[in-house]
Structure formats: structure tokens, C-alpha cells
Amino acid sequence: MSFFRRLSVSQKMRLMVLVANFATLLAAGGALLYHDLMENRSKTAAELTALASILAQGSSTALEFDDAKVAIENLAQLRANPNIVAAAIYTVDGKLFAQYLRDQRKKSEIPVVPEKNGFQFNAGELAVFQQINSQSDILGTVYIKEAYQLSKWLQDYLIILSAVLAGSLALGMLISTRLQRWISRPIQEVSSVAKKVMEQRDYQLRAIKSSDDEIGQLADAFNGMLQTLEHEIAERNDAEFAVRTLNAELEQRVADRTNDLRVANQTLVTRTEEAENANRAKADFLANMSHEIRTPMNGILGLAYLLDRRQLDSEAADMIRKIRNAGRSLQAIINDILDFSKIEAGKLEIEHEPFRLQDVFDNLAGIMAANASDKDIELIIAPPPNISGHVLGDALRLEQVLINLVGNAIKFTDRGTVKLCIALLAKDDKIATMRFSVTDSGIGIPLAKQTHIFTAFSQADTSTTRRFGGTGLGLTICRHLVIKMGGEIGVISEPGHGSEFWFTVPFAWSAVTDFVPPQLAQLDVLIADDSEVACEVMALTARSVGWIATKVESGAAALDMVRAKHQKNSAYDVLLVDWKMPGMDGLEVATAIRHTFKDDASPVLLMVTSFSRDELLKHPNIDMVDGILTKPITGSVLYNGVATALKRRGHEFAAGLSPSAVRQGKRIPGVRALVVDDSDINREVAMRILNDDGAIFVHLESNGKDAVEWLRANSQAVDIVLMDVQMPEMDGYEATSQIRASSQLANLPVVALTAGAFKAQQEAALEAGMNAFVAKPFNVDELMAVIQRLTHCSAEVGEQGHVNLPIPIDESSQSIMQLPGIAVSQGLKVWKDMTVYKKFLVKFNIDYANCCAKLSAFHAANQHGEIHALSHKLKGSASNLALLEVAQCAQEVETMPINASDLPAAISRLQATLNVAFSSIKLLSEKDAMPTAAQQNPINVSEIVLPLGQLLRALDTNSPVRANQLIKDYSTVLPQHLIVALNARIEDFDFRGAESAIHRFATELGIDSKEFE
């Protein structure tokens, strides 16, 4: 194609004529060749058929007289034709009568039997069959075969055809060369003029028109285009002259304006400096006002906190709670103003730290429940989606947005529901995008005002008679925070039908394995609530912690479900019942269940309420329930409530409780502290809070100078310093710098207690040498955690025997922590109690002793589903018990295809890892066990028959209480390994398995089972 494009017009026309002639002649020659070929075939076949007819007439007499010799002589005459290769005469019944072969070696040239009259071409040969007829009968058949070679004829024909084709093409080329000039010459003339115009830039040239056809029209159009360009160029020259004139005038104007701008810029610089000074003054004012406002606020909230912890009458306690709520509301307003100031100054920063969404929801539920308790509102918080890890972001800012939106929903809703939901929109290996929505049944927002509510100081109701207060800053701050977190926020509302405030945030996330104590795994929970929404959310919450949830909508239906379950020799583990339901309320359901079932058959019964908790506690039938849960119920609240109830019933698994579920003892016992603050109230509040949580010595100073002098004189008197930042005479920064300059005080922890809310002040505190920063009014739990971290003190044991910090391990027990296959320290972070931890490790040993043998059998039977289920269960149990290598190998088996060639090798690796873990579990279980009499002395068969028989009878009744008591009574007689095995099986209610263990032990001792009868 590129070659054709480079040709001139005359060359292209000649080539076109040449190709057209060649194609036409080629088609004609091909048709002629076909015609002549067919004609040659027909002629040859006719000639050979005529020869066969003549031969047939001459051979009829030979056939009539059966004279084969005459027939052979007739056939021999064919030798004169060199193309005939074979001939034959057949009788009427198809027998060969005479034959002729030019080559006697080719006997196959003669057919065995004759065919019908006719001819056929086959592989360069022509064969003819012709009947021999008499006047009345058919006497036989003549067969002639002739060599038919077309190559010589075809060669001669093609030579002639090629010569004719070449001559025709030459003649056509000559004629086209002469005639194409009539077309190409005018085109070339136009092209020549165009080339000159391009080279000379002379637009006055014109092409000569030589005809009135399309080429003549082309010349006219080209000349017209040149004329238009000529006029446009003339006009452009005139315009350029005008522009140059205007440019000169503009340059003069610019010079004049530059002088004016120079003066204006100087004025603007002066005004800018004044504005910056004003902004700095504003920032200093906000910092000072923050300190001045937060200082009395710290005293108010601190004293209210201390009073709230005392035993007060109901009226005084109610007033204290109202003081704290009012103080927190005032603190929220102050924070909104300061946050808005940070936004305006562009200094609002977002942290990027890992946190659990469930923790944010727990805090939100605790804060918002009090706000909703005074209204006829059901506050519902749905569980967050499970992303198998922690999200990375700013938990405090996220909580701030949720508190603002949920608080607004409660404020603008008199009755109905307020619901917080979170949905997972998208998730990949790095980012999880979530949508938060707060839906209420309140007053709604008109469409005209929805576009303004996220603007500073704007509210849905701005009239002088408005019912709802507020600064109008909350939604503005929410919008800025959501945008800073990379999301977007909006509202969907209709007056009289409530509102939905929503926002989306993309979170980075990291995978984390959560250890769940198996005592509370897979609980069967029945939920009764007349609110369909609340019932569904509670079911989702229960399922989010791994429980099985069943829903009913009334108390009577709940009672029917419990009875139906009991009739099947089964029972629900937990029953969540709403207090105020139509018909049979929650307390009536609890009373009916307690009276119908025995204590050991009734489920854990928790009363759920969104109304006054104090009123419920005063109810005469409150002792029928195991606990009270106040809506909204989050996963942690539900988990801790059930765990506390089970603990109260005597279940021995304290490790299942979170620290918030256990009443704490003194959190900083024995700590000595110095409190430095210029506010008398703040000093007193700090001293009382520290003393109340176990501090044995608290010294007070009012400024940094006095504090430094006292520390130099008493360098060993305190363990930590709580230092205010803004103080007279010497501030906290300077005081800390002087403390760090002293060699005796260089390592003394210093915590900044300041009302300053700006990050610059926090950074200044850390640069001065302070170890931590706690904002006032401070959160007591946060302050206690900081003191514990910096002083390395441990909290006292709470009422239920729990310690908030991990259990310390003395030097004598360090070998336990180094056992191969078990991350003991990591396991203790979950289980807390070494005794309970050992108990479930032994149970794991018993449950999964034959695990790999089962996996191999499943593999041999090609049961992929069974392999997946067993390895998945093994992985979960191992993870919960901190058997990390076992969990990893189990996961490898779980995710491997059934047809994988290395699956048996993976099962072998799992078995080796299990063997290591089993050996360590055995060492761990025997490490601190006191030797029993059965271990120290040989077993007396006659003495052990009676205990074994009593145990078998107790197990036969399916009563774990009686069996456990017997094991305890005979602990000095029974061997330790039997006790461990029996405890593990009874814990799983596997009474038949426990009986089998006793019978195996008896068989080993040679005891006949009849002796137990």
C-alpha cells in the first residue's frame, strides 16, 4: 500500500489499466481453456467408443461360433494404436472370451467382469465398455482401455495463451500511456502551482483551467482558496499593525499601574502582618481560655467523680450524676469551639494508630446510654462487621463524630428509636471502606435546610423559640473530620419522618488473631423483644461474638421455646429478655422459668432494658434474673454480662472476662506522687483520686519553682510527678527541664497535666522532657493507666480475683514460659489464670490426640469436607490456646486442595508439631502438680475399686456435680492422669467417655467390671 501511495497519477492510471486488462484476459483465457479441455475429452471418448463399436461388430461372428481365435486376431489389430494399453471381449454371461495386453505383465488392466455401456476417465486413462449385439440378442461386451495424457496438449495450449496474454497487455499499456495524459496533465498543472505557492509564499498565482469536468472544478476551487487566503493575509497584516499600536499603549498603562500596585502591595504587607499578629493573639487567647476554663472544669468533674464513688442517698447520687453530665456537656462545647478554631487555623491533625471498632462502639454505648435513658427512646447500636483485624486511624476523632451524630439524633427525637449501623462497602488487602449511619425517628429536616446544616453556626431550628440548644458547630466539625479521614458525609431526611446521617471512611487495616476462651464459644442464645429492629440487632450482636441466636417477639413465645428445648433434653445457654413487653413482660418470663426448671437446667437469664435501671433493681422479682443489660448492647457488653453471670453461678473461668466486667481493686497501690498545680481545687481533686486508687503518699505544690526545690531536697520521696504546664513563677516546661538537669532526678517520670488542647503544647511538653501528656479535665482510667505504665506498679486483685495487668512470672517459673510449641506468655494474656489455662491445654491434648489419624483416613476416603472441617476446628482451638505452630500447620492442611500430592506430607508435619505441643502440655500440667498419694505409693487395687464404682454410678446419672465431688473426695487415691482425663471429659459433658476411661484404667489394673456391680 505504501508503494502505491508513492506513485504519480499517470503511473497509477497505467497500473490500473494494466491490472484490469490482465484480469479480463486471464478470465477469458481460463474460460477458453475449460471449454477446449471439455471438448477434447468428449472427442477422445467418442473416438474410442466408435472404435469399440467397430470391434464389437467384427467380433459378433466369433462369439456366435465360439471362435476365440478370431476374436484374439481382431483384438490384435489394436496394436497399431500405441495409446491402447488393453482390450477384452466378454461373453454374455460375463466370462472373459479374448483379451489383448500391450504389456503382458499388467494382467490387472483387464477387469474380471464387464461393466455397463459407457466410458470413464480415471487417473490418466480412458476405459470404454460396448455391448456386442446380434439382430435379436446380446452376445457379449467389448472393453478397450486407452492411455489419456493431457500434459502435452495442456503445455502447448498454455504457451499459446501466454503469448496472447503478453501481447494484449503490451498493447493495452501502449494505449493507456497515450490516453492517460488527458487526465493527469491538468492535475499535474494544479499540483505545480500549489507547490510554487508553498515555496514562494505568493498567493497571487493561479492555476490554468483546461476543461469543464471535475478537474476543471478543482482548478476553480483551488484558485478561489488562493484568493481567500490573499484577502485574509492582508487583513491579518492590518490587524497586527493595530495590535502593535495597542501594545505600545498597554505597556504605558502597565507601567502606570505597576507604580500603583507597588504602593498597594506595601499597604497589603502591613495589613497582613497585622492580621497574623491578630491570629497569634487569637491562638494565645484560645490557649489561655482553654486553660482558664478547663481548670475549674477539672475541679468540678473531679470532685463529682469522687462523690459518685461514695455511698450516697438516691437524691444526692442523682444530683451528682446530673452535675457530671452537665460538666461533660460543657466540656463538649469547649472542645467544639477549640476544634473549630483548629480547623480554621488548619492545625487539625488525624492520628493513624491501630484500634478496634468494637472498643469505639463500647465507649459510645456507655456515653450515649445516659443521654437516652431520660426519653422514651430505644438506642440501638449494631455490631461492626468482622474484618479479621484492626483498623488504622484516629479512634478518638471517629468516636467524636459518632457521639455528635448520635447525640443530635437523641436530642431531636422525643420517642421511637435511634439506630447506629456500620456496613462494609469494600475491602481489599490494604483498605476497608465502611459506611456509618445514624437513623432516628425524630422531627426530620426540611430539604431547604439540609444543604446548610454542615455550615458553621447553622442549625435546623434558628428561631427565638427553638426547643433544642447547641452551638451549631458540631456538624461542621464532623464534616471536616470525615473529610480529613478521607471520607464524605451527608444526610437523608424528611420532616416528620426522621433523619439518616451517614458518612463513609476508608480505613487501612491489619490482620490480627483474636483469642477467644472456648468456655463462652458457641453459646445457644434465645432473644425475646417486641421491637423487631432491637431483636434483630441483638441477634447480630450475639452472632458477632460467635454465638447461635434465636429470636422471638414476645415473652410467651420465649417461654414456649424454652419448654420445647427442655422436652428435647436440651436447653438454651443464655436468655436475653426485654423488660417491658406487651402481654408477659420480662420479669414474668424469668419468674415462670425459675419456677418451672431447676437451677441446673435453667439458662442464664439477663434482663434487657432501655428504661430506668434503678426502677428495675427495686422490683421485688429482680432476684429471678442473673443480670441487667442496659441498651444499647454491644458485643463486649453482652459478652461481659454473660461471663459475669456464669461466674456468679460458679463457673471457673475468670479469664473470659474483660477488665471492665470485673470490679477493680486499688489500681496504683503503694505509689508515691507529687502533684504540682496552681489551682487549689485541682490539687485536692488529684490527691483524692490518687489516694482513692491506692497511693500511699501524695505531696502538693502550687508552682514549678517550689516543686523543683522540694524534689532536690527529697529526691527519693516520690515515684512520679504530675505537673501542670501553665503556672506562675515557673511553668511546667521550665520545671521539668530543671528536673532533667539533676542527675538524681533525671529518670523521675513526669506527666503533664494541662488544660491546653493544642498539639503544639503537647509537643512542647514532650520536648521539655515530660514522659506523658494527660489533658484536663482528665479521664481517671487514662491517668491510672499512665501511672501504672510509668511506675511499673500492678493493680490489686479485684473482688472476683482478677488482675487487670498480665500475671507476673517469677524467676522460678521462667522455664514454663520457654516450653516448645506453646506461647505460654501469650496464652496467659488471654486466660489470665494459669490453672484454667493448663486445664484446657490438657483437654486439647485429649480431644485431638487422634486428629492426624482421622485426617489421613479422610484423605484416603477422599472426604475433602471432613478434612476441611476438622483442620479448621483444630486451627481455632490451637489459636485460642496460643499453640501457634499447630495453628499454622492446621491452616496449611485446611487450605490445601484435596488432590494435592503433598497433603500427606502436610498432615505429617502437623502430627510432628502436635507431638511437640502434647509433650509440652504434659510437662506443663505436671510442673506444679502436687504429688498425690497414688503417685507416691503403688496403687492399692482393693482400695480403688470402691471409688471407681461410685464414680461409674455418678456418671450413669449424667450428673457432673456428684462426679466432680467424688473426684475431689478421692483425689488422694486416684492417679493424677486419671483425674485429668475425667475432668476434661466431664467438662464437655462426655459422661460415656469418662466411663470408658475408668474401664480402661480398671482393665490395666486387672479389675473385673463385675466388681463394680
Short mmCIF file of N, CA and C in Angstrom, two decimals, residues 645-724:
data_model
loop_
_atom_site.label_atom_id
_atom_site.label_comp_id
_atom_site.label_asym_id
_atom_site.label_seq_id
_atom_site.Cartn_x
_atom_site.Cartn_y
_atom_site.Cartn_z
N ALA A 645 -22.40 -13.36 84.77
CA ALA A 645 -23.49 -14.18 85.28
C ALA A 645 -23.04 -15.62 85.49
N LEU A 646 -22.29 -16.16 84.54
CA LEU A 646 -21.79 -17.53 84.68
C LEU A 646 -20.80 -17.63 85.84
N LYS A 647 -19.98 -16.61 86.03
CA LYS A 647 -19.04 -16.61 87.15
C LYS A 647 -19.81 -16.61 88.47
N ARG A 648 -20.89 -15.83 88.49
CA ARG A 648 -21.70 -15.77 89.71
C ARG A 648 -22.33 -17.13 90.02
N ARG A 649 -22.55 -17.93 88.97
CA ARG A 649 -23.12 -19.27 89.18
C ARG A 649 -22.06 -20.29 89.56
N GLY A 650 -20.80 -19.88 89.54
CA GLY A 650 -19.75 -20.79 89.98
C GLY A 650 -18.91 -21.36 88.89
N HIS A 651 -19.05 -20.89 87.66
CA HIS A 651 -18.18 -21.37 86.56
C HIS A 651 -16.78 -20.81 86.75
N GLU A 652 -15.79 -21.66 86.62
CA GLU A 652 -14.42 -21.26 86.90
C GLU A 652 -13.70 -20.87 85.62
N PHE A 653 -14.00 -19.66 85.15
CA PHE A 653 -13.21 -19.17 84.02
C PHE A 653 -13.18 -17.65 84.08
N ALA A 654 -12.42 -17.15 84.98
CA ALA A 654 -12.29 -15.70 85.10
C ALA A 654 -11.61 -15.09 83.90
N ALA A 655 -10.82 -15.89 83.20
CA ALA A 655 -10.08 -15.32 82.06
C ALA A 655 -11.01 -14.87 80.96
N GLY A 656 -12.23 -15.35 80.94
CA GLY A 656 -13.14 -14.93 79.90
C GLY A 656 -13.63 -13.52 80.05
N LEU A 657 -13.47 -12.92 81.21
CA LEU A 657 -14.00 -11.58 81.46
C LEU A 657 -13.01 -10.53 81.04
N SER A 658 -13.54 -9.47 80.46
CA SER A 658 -12.69 -8.32 80.16
C SER A 658 -12.52 -7.51 81.42
N PRO A 659 -11.50 -6.66 81.52
CA PRO A 659 -11.27 -5.89 82.72
C PRO A 659 -12.46 -5.05 83.12
N SER A 660 -13.24 -4.58 82.16
CA SER A 660 -14.38 -3.75 82.51
C SER A 660 -15.49 -4.53 83.17
N ALA A 661 -15.47 -5.86 83.08
CA ALA A 661 -16.52 -6.67 83.68
C ALA A 661 -16.22 -7.00 85.12
N VAL A 662 -15.05 -6.70 85.61
CA VAL A 662 -14.63 -7.06 86.96
C VAL A 662 -14.42 -5.79 87.77
N ARG A 663 -14.98 -5.73 88.91
CA ARG A 663 -14.75 -4.57 89.75
C ARG A 663 -13.31 -4.59 90.22
N GLN A 664 -12.61 -3.49 89.97
CA GLN A 664 -11.19 -3.44 90.23
C GLN A 664 -10.90 -3.12 91.69
N GLY A 665 -9.70 -3.56 92.12
CA GLY A 665 -9.20 -3.12 93.41
C GLY A 665 -8.40 -1.85 93.23
N LYS A 666 -7.49 -1.58 94.15
CA LYS A 666 -6.65 -0.39 94.03
C LYS A 666 -5.74 -0.54 92.82
N ARG A 667 -5.75 0.49 91.97
CA ARG A 667 -5.01 0.36 90.72
C ARG A 667 -3.56 0.81 90.82
N ILE A 668 -3.26 1.66 91.82
CA ILE A 668 -1.86 2.13 91.97
C ILE A 668 -1.43 1.96 93.42
N PRO A 669 -1.52 0.76 93.97
CA PRO A 669 -1.17 0.58 95.39
C PRO A 669 0.32 0.87 95.64
N GLY A 670 0.55 1.65 96.70
CA GLY A 670 1.92 1.93 97.11
C GLY A 670 2.62 3.03 96.35
N VAL A 671 1.95 3.67 95.42
CA VAL A 671 2.59 4.73 94.63
C VAL A 671 2.72 6.00 95.46
N ARG A 672 3.86 6.70 95.29
CA ARG A 672 4.09 8.00 95.94
C ARG A 672 4.18 9.04 94.83
N ALA A 673 3.43 10.13 94.98
CA ALA A 673 3.30 11.09 93.90
C ALA A 673 3.45 12.51 94.39
N LEU A 674 3.94 13.37 93.50
CA LEU A 674 3.99 14.81 93.71
C LEU A 674 3.06 15.44 92.70
N VAL A 675 2.09 16.25 93.19
CA VAL A 675 1.14 16.95 92.33
C VAL A 675 1.48 18.43 92.36
N VAL A 676 1.72 19.00 91.16
CA VAL A 676 2.09 20.42 91.06
C VAL A 676 1.03 21.10 90.20
N ASP A 677 0.28 22.03 90.84
CA ASP A 677 -0.78 22.75 90.14
C ASP A 677 -1.07 24.04 90.89
N ASP A 678 -1.32 25.13 90.17
CA ASP A 678 -1.58 26.40 90.83
C ASP A 678 -3.02 26.52 91.30
N SER A 679 -3.87 25.54 90.99
CA SER A 679 -5.26 25.55 91.43
C SER A 679 -5.41 24.69 92.68
N ASP A 680 -5.95 25.29 93.73
CA ASP A 680 -6.17 24.54 94.97
C ASP A 680 -7.13 23.37 94.74
N ILE A 681 -8.17 23.65 93.97
CA ILE A 681 -9.18 22.59 93.74
C ILE A 681 -8.57 21.43 92.97
N ASN A 682 -7.80 21.77 91.93
CA ASN A 682 -7.20 20.69 91.14
C ASN A 682 -6.23 19.86 91.96
N ARG A 683 -5.49 20.52 92.83
CA ARG A 683 -4.56 19.75 93.68
C ARG A 683 -5.32 18.80 94.59
N GLU A 684 -6.42 19.31 95.17
CA GLU A 684 -7.21 18.46 96.08
C GLU A 684 -7.86 17.30 95.32
N VAL A 685 -8.39 17.62 94.14
CA VAL A 685 -9.02 16.55 93.35
C VAL A 685 -8.00 15.47 93.00
N ALA A 686 -6.82 15.89 92.53
CA ALA A 686 -5.80 14.91 92.16
C ALA A 686 -5.39 14.07 93.36
N MET A 687 -5.22 14.73 94.52
CA MET A 687 -4.80 13.99 95.72
C MET A 687 -5.86 12.96 96.11
N ARG A 688 -7.14 13.37 96.09
CA ARG A 688 -8.20 12.44 96.49
C ARG A 688 -8.30 11.26 95.51
N ILE A 689 -8.18 11.54 94.21
CA ILE A 689 -8.26 10.45 93.22
C ILE A 689 -7.09 9.49 93.40
N LEU A 690 -5.89 10.02 93.61
CA LEU A 690 -4.72 9.15 93.79
C LEU A 690 -4.84 8.33 95.05
N ASN A 691 -5.24 8.97 96.15
CA ASN A 691 -5.41 8.23 97.41
C ASN A 691 -6.50 7.17 97.28
N ASP A 692 -7.57 7.52 96.57
CA ASP A 692 -8.69 6.59 96.44
C ASP A 692 -8.28 5.34 95.67
N ASP A 693 -7.28 5.43 94.78
CA ASP A 693 -6.84 4.27 94.00
C ASP A 693 -5.56 3.66 94.54
N GLY A 694 -5.17 3.97 95.79
CA GLY A 694 -4.10 3.22 96.42
C GLY A 694 -2.81 3.95 96.67
N ALA A 695 -2.68 5.22 96.28
CA ALA A 695 -1.44 5.94 96.54
C ALA A 695 -1.24 6.09 98.05
N ILE A 696 -0.02 5.88 98.53
CA ILE A 696 0.24 5.94 99.98
C ILE A 696 0.82 7.29 100.40
N PHE A 697 1.24 8.10 99.43
CA PHE A 697 1.81 9.41 99.76
C PHE A 697 1.62 10.34 98.58
N VAL A 698 0.98 11.50 98.84
CA VAL A 698 0.77 12.50 97.80
C VAL A 698 1.18 13.85 98.37
N HIS A 699 2.21 14.44 97.77
CA HIS A 699 2.67 15.77 98.19
C HIS A 699 2.19 16.80 97.19
N LEU A 700 1.79 18.01 97.66
CA LEU A 700 1.22 19.03 96.81
C LEU A 700 2.11 20.27 96.79
N GLU A 701 2.28 20.84 95.58
CA GLU A 701 2.97 22.11 95.40
C GLU A 701 2.18 22.95 94.41
N SER A 702 2.30 24.32 94.57
CA SER A 702 1.46 25.21 93.77
C SER A 702 2.17 25.80 92.56
N ASN A 703 3.51 25.64 92.45
CA ASN A 703 4.20 26.15 91.26
C ASN A 703 5.46 25.34 91.01
N GLY A 704 6.03 25.54 89.83
CA GLY A 704 7.18 24.75 89.43
C GLY A 704 8.41 25.01 90.26
N LYS A 705 8.61 26.25 90.70
CA LYS A 705 9.81 26.58 91.46
C LYS A 705 9.82 25.84 92.80
N ASP A 706 8.70 25.90 93.53
CA ASP A 706 8.63 25.20 94.82
C ASP A 706 8.75 23.69 94.62
N ALA A 707 8.19 23.17 93.52
CA ALA A 707 8.26 21.73 93.27
C ALA A 707 9.70 21.29 93.04
N VAL A 708 10.46 22.06 92.26
CA VAL A 708 11.85 21.70 92.00
C VAL A 708 12.67 21.74 93.29
N GLU A 709 12.49 22.78 94.10
CA GLU A 709 13.22 22.87 95.36
C GLU A 709 12.88 21.71 96.28
N TRP A 710 11.59 21.33 96.33
CA TRP A 710 11.20 20.21 97.21
C TRP A 710 11.80 18.90 96.70
N LEU A 711 11.81 18.69 95.39
CA LEU A 711 12.36 17.45 94.84
C LEU A 711 13.87 17.36 95.08
N ARG A 712 14.57 18.48 94.99
CA ARG A 712 16.01 18.44 95.25
C ARG A 712 16.29 18.06 96.70
N ALA A 713 15.42 18.46 97.59
CA ALA A 713 15.60 18.11 99.00
C ALA A 713 15.07 16.72 99.32
N ASN A 714 14.16 16.18 98.47
CA ASN A 714 13.54 14.88 98.74
C ASN A 714 13.55 14.06 97.44
N SER A 715 14.73 13.76 96.94
CA SER A 715 14.85 13.13 95.62
C SER A 715 14.30 11.71 95.58
N GLN A 716 14.22 11.02 96.71
CA GLN A 716 13.74 9.64 96.74
C GLN A 716 12.35 9.52 97.34
N ALA A 717 11.65 10.65 97.51
CA ALA A 717 10.38 10.62 98.24
C ALA A 717 9.20 10.22 97.37
N VAL A 718 9.29 10.41 96.04
CA VAL A 718 8.13 10.12 95.19
C VAL A 718 8.56 9.24 94.01
N ASP A 719 7.54 8.57 93.42
CA ASP A 719 7.76 7.71 92.26
C ASP A 719 7.39 8.39 90.95
N ILE A 720 6.57 9.45 91.03
CA ILE A 720 6.09 10.11 89.81
C ILE A 720 5.67 11.52 90.14
N VAL A 721 5.74 12.41 89.13
CA VAL A 721 5.33 13.80 89.28
C VAL A 721 4.23 14.09 88.28
N LEU A 722 3.10 14.66 88.81
CA LEU A 722 2.01 15.12 87.95
C LEU A 722 2.12 16.64 87.89
N MET A 723 2.50 17.18 86.71
CA MET A 723 2.91 18.58 86.60
C MET A 723 1.97 19.35 85.69
N ASP A 724 1.36 20.42 86.26
CA ASP A 724 0.61 21.34 85.42
C ASP A 724 1.60 22.12 84.56
#
